[in-house]
Coordinates of C-alpha atoms in Angstrom, one line a residue:
Chain I
M1 CA -7.5 13.8 -14.2
T2 CA -5.2 15.6 -11.4
I3 CA -6.5 15.8 -8.2
A4 CA -6.2 18.5 -4.7
L5 CA -4.6 16.1 -2.1
S6 CA -5.5 16.9 1.6
V7 CA -4.3 15.4 4.7
S8 CA -5.4 16.3 7.9
D9 CA -4.4 15.1 11.9
I10 CA -3.1 11.6 10.5
H11 CA -2.3 9.8 13.3
V12 CA 0.1 6.5 12.7
T13 CA 1.1 4.1 15.1
L14 CA 3.4 0.7 13.7
G15 CA 3.8 -1.4 16.8
H16 CA 4.9 1.2 19.8
N17 CA 6.2 3.4 17.9
H18 CA 4.3 6.6 17.3
V19 CA 5.1 7.5 13.6
L20 CA 2.6 10.1 12.3
K21 CA 1.6 12.7 15.3
G22 CA -1.0 14.6 13.4
V23 CA -0.1 15.6 10.1
A24 CA -1.9 17.9 7.9
L25 CA -1.4 18.5 4.1
D26 CA -2.4 20.8 1.6
V27 CA -1.4 20.0 -2.3
R28 CA -3.3 21.7 -5.2
P29 CA -3.8 20.6 -8.2
G30 CA -0.9 19.6 -10.6
E31 CA 1.3 20.6 -7.9
F32 CA 4.6 19.0 -6.7
V33 CA 5.6 19.0 -3.3
T34 CA 8.4 17.2 -1.6
L35 CA 8.4 15.5 2.1
L36 CA 11.9 16.1 3.5
G37 CA 13.0 14.9 6.6
A38 CA 15.7 12.4 8.0
S39 CA 14.9 8.5 8.2
G40 CA 12.3 7.8 10.7
S41 CA 10.9 11.2 10.4
G42 CA 7.8 9.4 8.8
K43 CA 8.1 10.5 5.7
S44 CA 7.7 7.2 3.5
T45 CA 5.1 6.4 6.1
L46 CA 2.7 9.5 5.2
L47 CA 3.4 8.4 1.5
N48 CA 1.9 5.3 2.0
V49 CA -1.2 6.4 3.7
V50 CA -1.8 8.1 0.7
A51 CA -1.4 5.6 -1.6
G52 CA -3.5 3.6 0.9
L53 CA -0.4 0.8 1.4
Q54 CA -0.9 2.1 5.1
S55 CA -3.9 2.6 7.4
V56 CA -4.5 5.3 9.4
D57 CA -5.4 5.1 13.7
S58 CA -7.2 8.5 12.9
G59 CA -7.2 10.7 10.6
H60 CA -8.7 11.9 6.9
V61 CA -6.9 11.9 3.5
L62 CA -9.0 13.7 1.0
F63 CA -9.1 13.3 -3.0
D64 CA -10.9 16.7 -4.3
G65 CA -12.8 16.8 -1.0
V66 CA -13.7 13.4 -1.1
N67 CA -12.3 10.6 1.9
V68 CA -10.1 7.8 1.0
E69 CA -8.6 6.9 4.0
K70 CA -10.7 3.8 3.7
R71 CA -10.0 2.9 0.1
A72 CA -8.2 0.0 -0.6
P73 CA -5.1 1.4 -3.0
Q74 CA -6.8 -0.9 -5.8
K75 CA -9.4 2.3 -5.9
R76 CA -7.6 4.8 -5.1
N77 CA -6.2 5.6 -8.6
V78 CA -2.8 6.5 -7.7
G79 CA 0.9 6.2 -9.3
V80 CA 3.4 5.0 -7.4
V81 CA 7.5 5.2 -7.9
F82 CA 8.7 2.5 -5.6
Q83 CA 12.5 3.2 -4.3
S84 CA 13.0 -0.6 -5.6
Y85 CA 11.1 0.4 -8.9
A86 CA 9.2 -2.8 -8.3
L87 CA 9.5 -3.7 -12.1
F88 CA 7.9 -7.2 -12.2
P89 CA 10.9 -9.4 -13.2
H90 CA 9.1 -12.0 -15.7
M91 CA 7.4 -9.6 -17.6
T92 CA 8.6 -7.2 -20.4
I93 CA 8.9 -3.6 -20.6
G94 CA 5.8 -3.3 -22.1
E95 CA 3.9 -5.7 -20.3
N96 CA 4.6 -4.1 -17.0
V97 CA 3.8 -0.7 -18.3
S98 CA 0.8 -1.5 -19.3
F99 CA -0.1 -4.0 -16.3
P100 CA -2.5 -0.8 -14.9
L101 CA -4.6 -1.4 -17.8
L102 CA -4.5 -5.3 -17.8
A103 CA -5.9 -5.2 -13.9
A104 CA -8.6 -2.9 -15.5
R105 CA -9.1 -5.0 -17.9
R106 CA -8.6 -3.1 -21.0
P107 CA -7.8 -5.4 -24.5
A108 CA -4.5 -6.6 -25.6
K109 CA -4.4 -3.7 -28.6
E110 CA -5.0 -0.7 -26.2
R111 CA -2.8 -2.2 -23.4
R112 CA 0.0 -2.5 -26.4
A113 CA -0.4 1.4 -27.5
V114 CA -0.9 2.9 -24.0
A115 CA 2.6 1.4 -23.3
D116 CA 4.0 2.7 -26.5
E117 CA 3.1 5.8 -26.1
M118 CA 4.1 6.2 -22.6
L119 CA 7.5 4.7 -23.2
S120 CA 7.7 7.5 -25.6
L121 CA 7.1 10.1 -23.1
V122 CA 10.1 9.0 -21.0
Q123 CA 11.8 9.0 -24.1
L124 CA 12.2 5.0 -24.2
P125 CA 10.8 4.1 -27.3
G126 CA 11.1 1.3 -29.2
M127 CA 11.9 -0.9 -25.5
A128 CA 8.2 -2.6 -25.1
D129 CA 9.5 -5.7 -26.0
R130 CA 12.9 -5.9 -23.6
S131 CA 13.1 -7.5 -20.0
P132 CA 13.5 -5.4 -17.0
A133 CA 17.1 -7.4 -16.1
S134 CA 18.7 -5.5 -19.6
L135 CA 17.7 -2.0 -18.3
S136 CA 20.2 0.4 -16.2
G137 CA 19.0 2.1 -13.5
G138 CA 17.8 5.4 -14.9
Q139 CA 16.2 3.2 -17.5
R140 CA 14.4 1.0 -15.0
Q141 CA 13.2 4.4 -13.0
R142 CA 12.0 5.9 -16.3
V143 CA 10.1 2.6 -16.9
A144 CA 8.6 2.5 -13.3
L145 CA 7.4 5.8 -14.2
A146 CA 5.8 5.1 -17.4
R147 CA 4.0 2.0 -15.3
A148 CA 3.0 5.0 -12.7
L149 CA 1.5 7.0 -15.2
A150 CA 0.0 4.4 -17.5
A151 CA -3.4 4.1 -16.0
N152 CA -3.7 7.9 -15.9
P153 CA -3.8 8.3 -12.0
G154 CA -5.1 11.4 -10.1
I155 CA -2.3 11.9 -8.2
L156 CA 1.8 10.4 -8.7
L157 CA 3.8 9.5 -5.3
L158 CA 7.2 8.5 -5.8
D159 CA 9.0 7.1 -3.0
E160 CA 12.9 8.0 -2.6
P161 CA 12.8 8.1 -6.2
M162 CA 16.7 8.5 -6.8
A163 CA 18.0 6.6 -4.0
A164 CA 19.1 3.7 -6.1
L165 CA 21.0 6.3 -8.6
D166 CA 24.3 7.6 -9.1
K167 CA 25.5 11.5 -8.2
Q168 CA 25.4 12.3 -12.2
L169 CA 22.4 10.3 -13.1
R170 CA 20.6 12.1 -10.3
E171 CA 20.9 15.4 -11.4
Q172 CA 19.9 14.2 -14.6
M173 CA 16.3 12.2 -13.5
Q174 CA 15.6 15.0 -11.4
V175 CA 15.2 17.4 -14.3
E176 CA 13.7 14.6 -16.5
I177 CA 11.0 13.8 -13.8
T178 CA 10.5 17.5 -13.3
R179 CA 10.2 17.9 -17.1
I180 CA 7.7 14.8 -17.5
Q181 CA 5.9 16.2 -14.4
R182 CA 4.9 19.5 -15.7
K183 CA 4.4 18.1 -18.8
V184 CA 1.4 15.5 -17.6
G185 CA 0.5 18.0 -15.1
I186 CA -0.2 15.8 -12.4
T187 CA -0.5 16.6 -8.3
T188 CA 2.7 15.1 -7.4
V189 CA 4.5 13.9 -3.6
S190 CA 7.9 13.0 -3.8
V191 CA 9.6 11.5 -0.7
T192 CA 13.6 11.9 -0.2
H193 CA 16.6 12.8 2.4
D194 CA 17.9 15.0 -0.2
Q195 CA 17.3 18.5 0.1
T196 CA 18.9 19.3 -2.9
E197 CA 16.9 17.1 -4.6
A198 CA 13.8 18.5 -2.7
L199 CA 15.1 22.0 -3.4
T200 CA 15.3 21.2 -7.6
M201 CA 12.3 19.1 -7.9
S202 CA 9.4 20.9 -5.8
D203 CA 7.1 23.8 -6.0
R204 CA 6.7 23.6 -2.1
V205 CA 8.5 21.6 0.4
A206 CA 7.6 20.3 4.1
I207 CA 9.9 19.3 6.5
M208 CA 9.4 16.5 8.6
R209 CA 10.6 15.8 11.5
D210 CA 9.4 13.3 14.5
G211 CA 6.3 12.5 13.0
F212 CA 5.1 16.1 12.8
I213 CA 5.5 18.6 9.4
V214 CA 7.6 21.3 10.8
Q215 CA 7.0 23.8 8.1
V216 CA 5.5 23.8 4.4
D217 CA 6.9 26.6 1.8
T218 CA 8.4 27.1 -1.6
P219 CA 12.0 26.2 -1.6
E220 CA 13.4 29.6 -1.5
A221 CA 10.8 30.5 1.5
L222 CA 12.0 27.5 3.1
Y223 CA 15.5 28.7 2.8
R224 CA 15.1 32.2 4.0
R225 CA 13.0 32.4 6.7
P226 CA 13.1 28.7 8.3
A227 CA 11.0 28.4 11.0
D228 CA 13.6 27.0 13.4
E229 CA 17.1 26.2 13.8
Y230 CA 16.6 22.6 13.0
I231 CA 15.4 23.9 9.6
A232 CA 17.5 26.5 8.9
G233 CA 20.3 23.9 9.5
F234 CA 19.1 21.3 7.9
L235 CA 18.7 23.2 4.8
G236 CA 22.3 24.3 3.5
E237 CA 25.0 26.0 5.7
A238 CA 23.8 28.5 7.8
N239 CA 25.1 31.2 11.0
L240 CA 22.2 30.9 13.5
L241 CA 23.4 33.8 16.0
P242 CA 21.6 34.9 19.4
T243 CA 19.8 38.2 18.8
I244 CA 19.0 40.9 21.4
G245 CA 16.2 43.8 20.3
G246 CA 17.2 43.4 16.6
M247 CA 21.4 43.1 17.2
I248 CA 23.7 40.4 17.1
L249 CA 24.9 39.6 20.1
D250 CA 28.1 37.2 20.7
T251 CA 27.2 35.9 24.2
Q252 CA 28.2 32.9 25.7
P253 CA 27.2 29.6 24.3
G254 CA 24.2 28.6 26.5
A255 CA 22.6 32.4 27.2
T256 CA 20.0 33.1 25.2
G257 CA 18.5 36.4 23.4
D258 CA 15.0 37.0 22.4
G259 CA 15.5 35.4 19.0
V260 CA 18.2 33.6 17.1
A261 CA 19.8 35.2 13.6
V262 CA 20.0 33.3 10.9
L263 CA 22.7 34.9 8.5
R264 CA 23.7 32.5 5.2
P265 CA 27.4 32.4 4.0
E266 CA 26.3 33.9 0.8
D267 CA 25.2 37.0 2.3
L268 CA 28.2 38.0 4.6
E269 CA 30.8 40.2 3.2
V270 CA 34.0 41.9 5.0
V271 CA 33.6 45.2 6.4
S272 CA 36.0 47.5 7.8
A273 CA 36.9 46.7 11.5
D274 CA 35.1 49.9 12.9
S275 CA 32.4 50.1 11.1
T276 CA 29.6 49.3 13.3
A277 CA 26.7 51.1 11.0
S278 CA 25.2 47.4 10.6
A279 CA 23.5 45.7 13.7
W280 CA 24.1 42.3 11.6
S281 CA 28.1 42.6 11.9
I282 CA 30.5 40.5 13.5
E283 CA 33.7 40.1 14.5
G284 CA 36.2 37.3 14.8
R285 CA 39.7 35.8 14.7
V286 CA 40.1 34.5 10.8
R287 CA 40.4 30.7 11.5
L288 CA 40.6 29.6 7.7
L289 CA 40.7 30.9 4.6
S290 CA 40.1 28.7 1.4
F291 CA 39.4 28.9 -2.5
Q292 CA 37.5 26.9 -3.9
G293 CA 36.9 27.8 -7.3
S294 CA 33.7 29.8 -7.9
R295 CA 33.8 31.1 -4.5
F296 CA 36.5 32.0 -1.3
R297 CA 35.4 30.1 1.6
L298 CA 36.3 32.4 5.3
E299 CA 35.8 30.9 8.7
L300 CA 36.2 33.1 11.5
L301 CA 35.9 32.1 15.7
T302 CA 34.3 34.6 17.7
D303 CA 35.5 36.0 20.9
A304 CA 32.6 33.5 22.7
G305 CA 33.9 30.5 20.5
R306 CA 31.1 30.8 17.6
R307 CA 32.0 29.8 14.6
I308 CA 30.8 32.0 11.3
V309 CA 31.0 30.6 7.6
C310 CA 31.3 33.3 5.0
S311 CA 31.3 32.3 1.1
L312 CA 32.8 35.3 -0.7
P313 CA 33.0 36.4 -4.5
P314 CA 35.6 35.1 -6.5
A315 CA 36.9 39.3 -6.5
A316 CA 36.7 39.8 -3.1
D317 CA 39.9 41.2 -1.4
V318 CA 41.0 39.1 0.8
A319 CA 44.7 39.9 1.1
A320 CA 44.2 41.1 4.6
L321 CA 42.5 38.2 5.5
V322 CA 45.5 36.3 6.8
V323 CA 44.7 33.7 9.7
G324 CA 44.9 35.1 13.3
S325 CA 44.0 38.4 12.5
R326 CA 40.9 40.0 13.4
A327 CA 38.0 40.1 10.8
R328 CA 34.5 41.8 10.8
V329 CA 31.9 40.8 8.4
A330 CA 28.1 41.9 7.8
C331 CA 25.2 41.2 6.3
R332 CA 24.6 44.9 4.7
N333 CA 21.2 43.3 3.4
P334 CA 18.8 43.6 6.3
D335 CA 15.8 41.7 4.1
R336 CA 18.2 38.6 4.1
V337 CA 18.4 38.4 7.8
H338 CA 15.9 36.1 9.4
V339 CA 15.3 36.4 13.2
I340 CA 13.8 33.5 14.6
S341 CA 12.0 34.4 17.6
T342 CA 13.2 32.1 20.5
G343 CA 9.3 30.8 21.2
A344 CA 9.3 28.9 17.8
L345 CA 12.4 26.7 18.6
V346 CA 10.3 23.6 19.9
A347 CA 8.8 22.0 16.5
E348 CA 5.3 22.0 16.4
P349 CA 3.0 20.8 13.8
V350 CA 2.1 23.6 11.2
A351 CA -0.8 23.2 9.1
A352 CA 0.0 24.0 5.6
Chain N
M1 CA 33.2 -15.6 -7.3
S2 CA 34.2 -19.2 -6.9
S3 CA 37.9 -18.5 -8.7
T4 CA 39.0 -16.0 -6.2
V5 CA 37.7 -18.0 -3.4
A6 CA 40.4 -21.0 -5.5
R7 CA 43.0 -18.6 -5.4
S8 CA 42.8 -16.7 -2.1
L9 CA 42.9 -20.7 -0.8
G10 CA 46.5 -21.0 -2.4
W11 CA 47.8 -24.4 -1.9
Y12 CA 45.4 -24.8 1.2
R13 CA 43.1 -26.4 -1.6
L14 CA 45.1 -28.9 -1.9
P15 CA 43.4 -31.1 1.3
I16 CA 40.1 -29.5 0.4
I17 CA 40.4 -31.3 -2.9
V18 CA 41.6 -34.3 -1.7
I19 CA 38.9 -34.4 1.0
A20 CA 36.3 -33.5 -1.3
A21 CA 37.9 -36.5 -3.9
L22 CA 37.3 -38.7 -1.2
A23 CA 34.0 -38.2 -0.2
S24 CA 32.9 -37.9 -3.6
L25 CA 34.2 -41.5 -3.9
L26 CA 32.4 -42.8 -0.6
L27 CA 29.0 -41.4 -2.4
I28 CA 29.4 -42.9 -5.7
V29 CA 31.6 -46.0 -5.4
P30 CA 28.6 -48.2 -3.2
F31 CA 26.1 -47.2 -5.9
L32 CA 28.6 -48.3 -8.7
I33 CA 29.1 -51.5 -7.1
L34 CA 25.1 -52.0 -6.7
V35 CA 24.9 -51.0 -10.4
S36 CA 28.1 -53.6 -11.5
T37 CA 25.8 -56.5 -9.6
S38 CA 22.9 -56.4 -12.0
W39 CA 24.9 -56.7 -14.5
T40 CA 25.6 -60.4 -13.6
S41 CA 24.7 -63.4 -15.6
G42 CA 24.5 -65.3 -12.5
S43 CA 21.7 -65.9 -10.1
F44 CA 23.3 -64.2 -7.0
I45 CA 24.4 -60.6 -6.2
L46 CA 27.9 -61.0 -6.6
F47 CA 30.6 -58.6 -6.4
P48 CA 32.7 -58.7 -8.7
P49 CA 29.9 -59.6 -11.1
E50 CA 29.8 -63.2 -12.5
G51 CA 29.8 -62.3 -16.5
F52 CA 27.7 -59.7 -18.2
S53 CA 24.4 -59.8 -18.9
L54 CA 21.2 -57.7 -18.7
K55 CA 18.8 -60.7 -18.2
W56 CA 18.1 -59.6 -15.2
Y57 CA 16.5 -56.0 -16.1
G58 CA 14.3 -58.3 -18.8
E59 CA 13.6 -60.4 -15.8
V60 CA 12.4 -57.2 -13.8
L61 CA 11.1 -55.1 -16.8
S62 CA 8.8 -58.1 -17.4
D63 CA 7.8 -59.3 -13.9
R64 CA 4.1 -58.0 -14.0
R65 CA 4.5 -57.7 -10.0
W66 CA 7.6 -55.4 -10.8
M67 CA 5.7 -53.4 -13.1
G68 CA 2.9 -52.8 -11.1
S69 CA 4.6 -51.8 -8.0
F70 CA 6.4 -49.5 -10.3
G71 CA 3.0 -48.1 -11.6
L72 CA 1.2 -48.5 -8.1
S73 CA 4.4 -46.0 -6.7
L74 CA 4.4 -43.6 -9.8
W75 CA 0.5 -43.0 -8.9
T76 CA 0.1 -42.2 -5.8
S77 CA 3.7 -40.2 -5.3
L78 CA 2.6 -38.2 -8.3
L79 CA -0.6 -37.6 -6.5
S80 CA 1.1 -37.0 -3.1
T81 CA 3.7 -34.3 -4.8
L82 CA 1.2 -32.7 -6.1
I83 CA -1.3 -32.2 -3.3
A84 CA 2.1 -31.4 -1.5
T85 CA 3.1 -28.8 -3.9
V86 CA -0.5 -27.1 -3.2
L87 CA 0.0 -27.1 0.3
G88 CA 3.5 -25.9 0.5
V89 CA 3.2 -23.2 -2.1
S90 CA 0.2 -22.0 -0.6
G91 CA 1.6 -22.1 3.0
A92 CA 4.6 -20.0 2.0
I93 CA 2.5 -17.4 0.1
G94 CA 0.6 -17.3 2.7
L95 CA 2.9 -16.7 5.3
T96 CA 3.6 -13.5 3.6
R97 CA 0.6 -12.2 4.7
V98 CA 0.8 -12.9 8.7
R99 CA 1.6 -9.6 9.8
S100 CA 2.3 -10.8 13.8
K101 CA 6.0 -12.2 13.5
V102 CA 5.6 -14.3 16.2
A103 CA 3.0 -15.9 14.8
A104 CA 4.7 -16.4 11.2
R105 CA 7.6 -17.8 13.1
W106 CA 5.5 -20.4 14.6
I107 CA 4.0 -21.0 11.4
R108 CA 6.9 -21.8 9.7
T109 CA 8.4 -23.8 12.2
L110 CA 5.3 -26.3 11.8
F111 CA 5.6 -26.5 8.2
I112 CA 8.9 -27.4 8.3
V113 CA 8.7 -30.1 11.7
P114 CA 7.8 -33.1 9.7
I115 CA 11.7 -33.3 8.3
A116 CA 12.7 -33.7 11.6
L117 CA 10.2 -36.0 12.9
P118 CA 10.8 -39.5 12.4
P119 CA 8.4 -41.3 9.3
I120 CA 7.6 -44.0 11.5
A121 CA 5.9 -41.2 14.4
Y122 CA 3.7 -40.7 11.0
A123 CA 3.5 -44.1 9.8
V124 CA 2.2 -45.4 13.4
G125 CA -0.5 -42.9 13.4
L126 CA -1.8 -42.9 10.5
Y127 CA -2.5 -46.8 11.1
G128 CA -4.3 -45.9 14.2
V129 CA -6.8 -43.9 11.6
N130 CA -6.3 -46.7 9.4
M131 CA -7.6 -48.8 12.0
D132 CA -10.4 -46.8 13.6
L133 CA -11.9 -45.8 10.7
G134 CA -13.3 -48.4 8.9
F135 CA -14.3 -47.1 5.5
L136 CA -10.0 -46.0 4.9
R137 CA -9.5 -49.9 5.1
G138 CA -8.0 -51.8 2.0
T139 CA -7.5 -47.8 0.3
L140 CA -4.3 -45.9 0.1
V141 CA -5.9 -42.4 1.4
T142 CA -3.7 -42.5 4.7
L143 CA -0.4 -43.7 2.4
I144 CA -1.1 -40.2 0.4
I145 CA -1.7 -38.4 3.6
G146 CA 1.0 -39.3 5.0
Q147 CA 3.1 -38.9 1.9
S148 CA 1.8 -35.7 1.1
L149 CA 3.0 -34.4 4.8
I150 CA 6.6 -35.8 4.4
A151 CA 7.3 -33.7 1.1
L152 CA 5.4 -30.8 1.8
P153 CA 8.4 -29.1 3.5
Y154 CA 10.4 -30.0 0.8
V155 CA 8.4 -27.2 -1.1
F156 CA 7.6 -25.1 1.8
V157 CA 11.8 -24.1 2.1
I158 CA 12.5 -24.2 -1.4
V159 CA 9.6 -21.7 -2.2
S160 CA 9.6 -19.6 0.9
G161 CA 13.7 -19.3 -0.2
G162 CA 12.7 -17.9 -3.6
I163 CA 9.9 -15.7 -1.6
A164 CA 13.4 -13.9 -0.2
R165 CA 14.7 -13.1 -3.3
I166 CA 12.0 -11.6 -4.8
D167 CA 11.3 -7.7 -4.4
P168 CA 9.1 -7.1 -1.6
A169 CA 7.5 -3.9 -3.5
L170 CA 6.0 -6.2 -5.9
R171 CA 2.7 -7.0 -4.1
P172 CA 2.1 -3.5 -3.0
A173 CA 3.3 -1.9 -6.4
A174 CA 0.8 -4.2 -8.3
S175 CA -1.9 -3.5 -5.4
T176 CA -1.5 0.7 -6.4
M177 CA -1.8 -0.6 -10.0
G178 CA -5.6 -1.7 -9.3
A179 CA -5.3 -5.4 -9.5
R180 CA -6.7 -7.2 -6.5
W181 CA -4.9 -10.3 -5.2
P182 CA -6.0 -13.4 -7.4
L183 CA -4.7 -11.3 -10.5
I184 CA -1.5 -10.3 -8.6
L185 CA -1.1 -14.2 -7.4
R186 CA -1.8 -15.3 -11.5
T187 CA 0.5 -12.6 -13.3
I188 CA 3.2 -11.9 -10.3
E189 CA 3.7 -14.0 -7.5
L190 CA 3.0 -17.6 -9.0
P191 CA 5.1 -16.3 -12.8
A192 CA 7.5 -15.3 -10.5
L193 CA 8.2 -18.3 -8.4
L194 CA 7.7 -20.7 -11.2
P195 CA 11.2 -22.0 -10.8
Y196 CA 11.5 -22.4 -6.9
I197 CA 8.0 -24.0 -6.9
L198 CA 9.6 -26.6 -10.1
S199 CA 12.6 -27.5 -7.9
G200 CA 10.6 -27.8 -5.0
T201 CA 8.3 -30.6 -6.8
L202 CA 10.8 -32.1 -8.0
F203 CA 12.7 -32.7 -4.7
A204 CA 9.3 -33.4 -3.3
F205 CA 8.8 -36.4 -5.9
V206 CA 12.1 -38.2 -5.2
V207 CA 11.7 -37.8 -1.6
V208 CA 8.3 -39.6 -2.1
F209 CA 8.9 -42.0 -4.7
D210 CA 12.1 -43.6 -2.3
E211 CA 9.5 -43.4 1.3
V212 CA 9.2 -46.8 1.8
V213 CA 8.3 -46.9 5.7
L214 CA 5.0 -45.1 5.6
A215 CA 4.2 -48.0 3.2
V216 CA 5.3 -50.5 5.0
F217 CA 2.6 -49.5 7.6
L218 CA -0.1 -48.4 5.4
M219 CA -0.3 -50.3 1.9
P220 CA -3.3 -52.9 1.9
P221 CA -2.6 -56.2 2.0
G222 CA -1.4 -57.4 -1.6
M223 CA -0.7 -53.6 -3.0
Q224 CA 3.3 -53.2 -2.9
T225 CA 4.5 -50.0 -3.7
L226 CA 8.3 -50.3 -5.9
P227 CA 10.3 -49.2 -2.5
L228 CA 8.3 -51.6 -0.4
R229 CA 9.0 -54.5 -3.0
M230 CA 12.7 -54.0 -3.0
L231 CA 12.7 -54.1 0.6
N232 CA 10.9 -57.5 0.9
A233 CA 13.0 -58.6 -2.1
S234 CA 16.2 -58.0 -0.3
Q235 CA 14.4 -60.3 2.9
E236 CA 13.5 -62.9 0.9
A237 CA 15.9 -63.8 -1.9
F238 CA 19.0 -62.0 -2.5
S239 CA 18.2 -62.0 -6.5
P240 CA 20.1 -59.8 -8.6
E241 CA 16.3 -58.4 -9.5
L242 CA 16.7 -56.2 -6.6
T243 CA 19.8 -54.5 -7.5
S244 CA 18.8 -54.3 -10.8
A245 CA 15.2 -52.6 -10.1
S246 CA 17.2 -50.6 -7.5
T247 CA 19.4 -49.1 -10.9
L248 CA 16.5 -48.4 -12.8
V249 CA 14.9 -46.5 -9.9
S250 CA 18.6 -44.8 -9.5
I251 CA 18.6 -43.6 -13.0
L252 CA 14.8 -42.3 -13.1
A253 CA 16.4 -40.4 -10.2
I254 CA 18.5 -38.6 -12.0
L255 CA 16.8 -38.3 -15.2
V256 CA 14.0 -36.4 -13.1
L257 CA 16.8 -34.5 -11.3
T258 CA 18.5 -33.4 -14.6
I259 CA 15.1 -31.7 -15.7
L260 CA 16.0 -29.2 -13.5
P261 CA 19.0 -27.6 -14.6
I262 CA 17.9 -28.3 -18.4
S263 CA 14.8 -26.5 -17.6
N264 CA 16.3 -23.7 -16.0
A265 CA 19.2 -23.5 -19.0
V266 CA 16.5 -22.9 -21.4
R267 CA 14.7 -20.5 -19.4
R268 CA 17.7 -18.4 -19.0
A269 CA 18.3 -18.6 -22.7
R270 CA 14.8 -17.6 -23.6
Q271 CA 15.7 -14.7 -21.5
Q272 CA 19.1 -13.7 -22.6
R273 CA 17.6 -13.7 -26.1
R274 CA 15.3 -10.6 -24.9
I275 CA 18.1 -8.8 -23.7
D276 CA 19.3 -6.8 -26.7
A277 CA 23.3 -5.9 -27.6
G278 CA 22.8 -3.3 -25.0
A279 CA 22.5 -5.6 -21.8
K280 CA 24.2 -4.4 -18.7
S281 CA 23.3 -6.3 -15.9
P282 CA 23.6 -10.2 -15.2
V283 CA 20.3 -12.1 -15.8
A284 CA 18.2 -13.7 -13.2
A285 CA 18.8 -15.7 -9.9
P286 CA 19.3 -19.3 -10.6
L287 CA 17.3 -22.0 -9.0
E288 CA 17.3 -22.5 -5.6
G289 CA 19.0 -26.3 -4.6
V290 CA 19.7 -28.8 -6.7
T291 CA 21.5 -27.6 -9.0
E292 CA 24.3 -25.5 -6.9

């Protein structure tokens, strides 16, 4: 029984802090949307608003078109995985997982059956009688996920689900959570500050900054067509160069053109120095060339002092790229170049 | 951890051990002397005792006045401890619901203040109440109120310490799973706090059982709690009855306080049994207070 989520014009003030400043977001049934942002951007607050753990000053939260912003968390039918997992330490794993059914006064037999079913969904069959203290971090997370899904909620909320795991386990659990989410087909909103996690797991990513959602799109679109320089720099590495009339200009920093070109390091290649055919090319002095296994990393310093980063394929001919020599790099595929018109430099709220 | 500390201290451990040993002697020697005087076969409190006999214990245990006082102390203390536990636990849990930090700080202070105020202040105040409200005269109501007040902070402080150690996300987590506050209180908060509530209760009981100042002011004529009878006995005849009685009380206190580590160990063992061979992380927090 998965639902569509729609929040609109949410304002939340905590003390003297205006944490959410008119946030709007629409999530389709079964969709996985990640709220990505630095700490203090308001992403966890927004999650709590959806869960009902944070009341709003104004704005609307709709589950399948029904207003729920005044509804208590008990009545929202949401499943939440907390950052600490919040497993009840004095209960067994089975009691933890079936707690939502205990709250719904379901009979013990049914609780037991659901606990077993959920535990096999998260691949922890037969663990029902163990205590949470006996589990590893990854297992605890699975239990928290099983518990969040036990009462068949309409929406699943994940608050920094990977924060307590080490890096290796993190990648494994990203795959695992996505698998379970797809299998259950439940609408999911996740919160993270880890861009890899956001890009890997989500159908769409909402970038949050200073209490606003600044852009919502698929991971690839966000990477290819960031709405502003902050997002371009936030997701992956980007060369940001001023443009005038569709040409890169190596002007002094501070001087502004009519736009900013976003050139990803892997889209740049070395071209001959006299080649001026491509509009999307720029020249500089080689500052660094390093071999990184699957790629070469080339750094140029332009005449105006800009640093250009290129990621070259291992087959590239790098013999001429001696440190200090001049080189020209270009993006041959104009589709890969994204120009942010300068008017979009200020972060503004966008409706999803 | 303690072994690491010991190692890093090196030879500086020596003076620390000596001072600790002296301090322990200071605490235990008077008690041992007191106990030994109660063994005497003579009729006076003397050290070293004259001979050995348990006759003064027999004297105390067969004396209806001593045993009556003991019974009186026992039930008033149990009742006061019960009241203090209910109020202290409610206070500590209720305080987590207070949103304003300033208000929370004030409430916390007010709950702890009875430790700092001299019992005589309560005694005199409640004595006034006793005098003004005629229907209370001759009852133990004000005594029990006073004892509850004195015991309350111990429960409150120990349970508050327990709350600070528990994941604050447990309650919001339970509420998103559809649990309302009575269910959360019954199935999550109270069970998770049980070890702390137990140790707070025992602490409170031991404090109240020894309380004498309130008893001096508030006991109705003709009734004496055990500490009050001991106080009076020490002022009248200095008989070994007194030291045998206080030895008995001390033994009782020691027994009560051993309940704690024992119940703790039992709980841990039970938890350990649940953890199969694959266990990785250590088991839940040990008890606050007495055991450490």
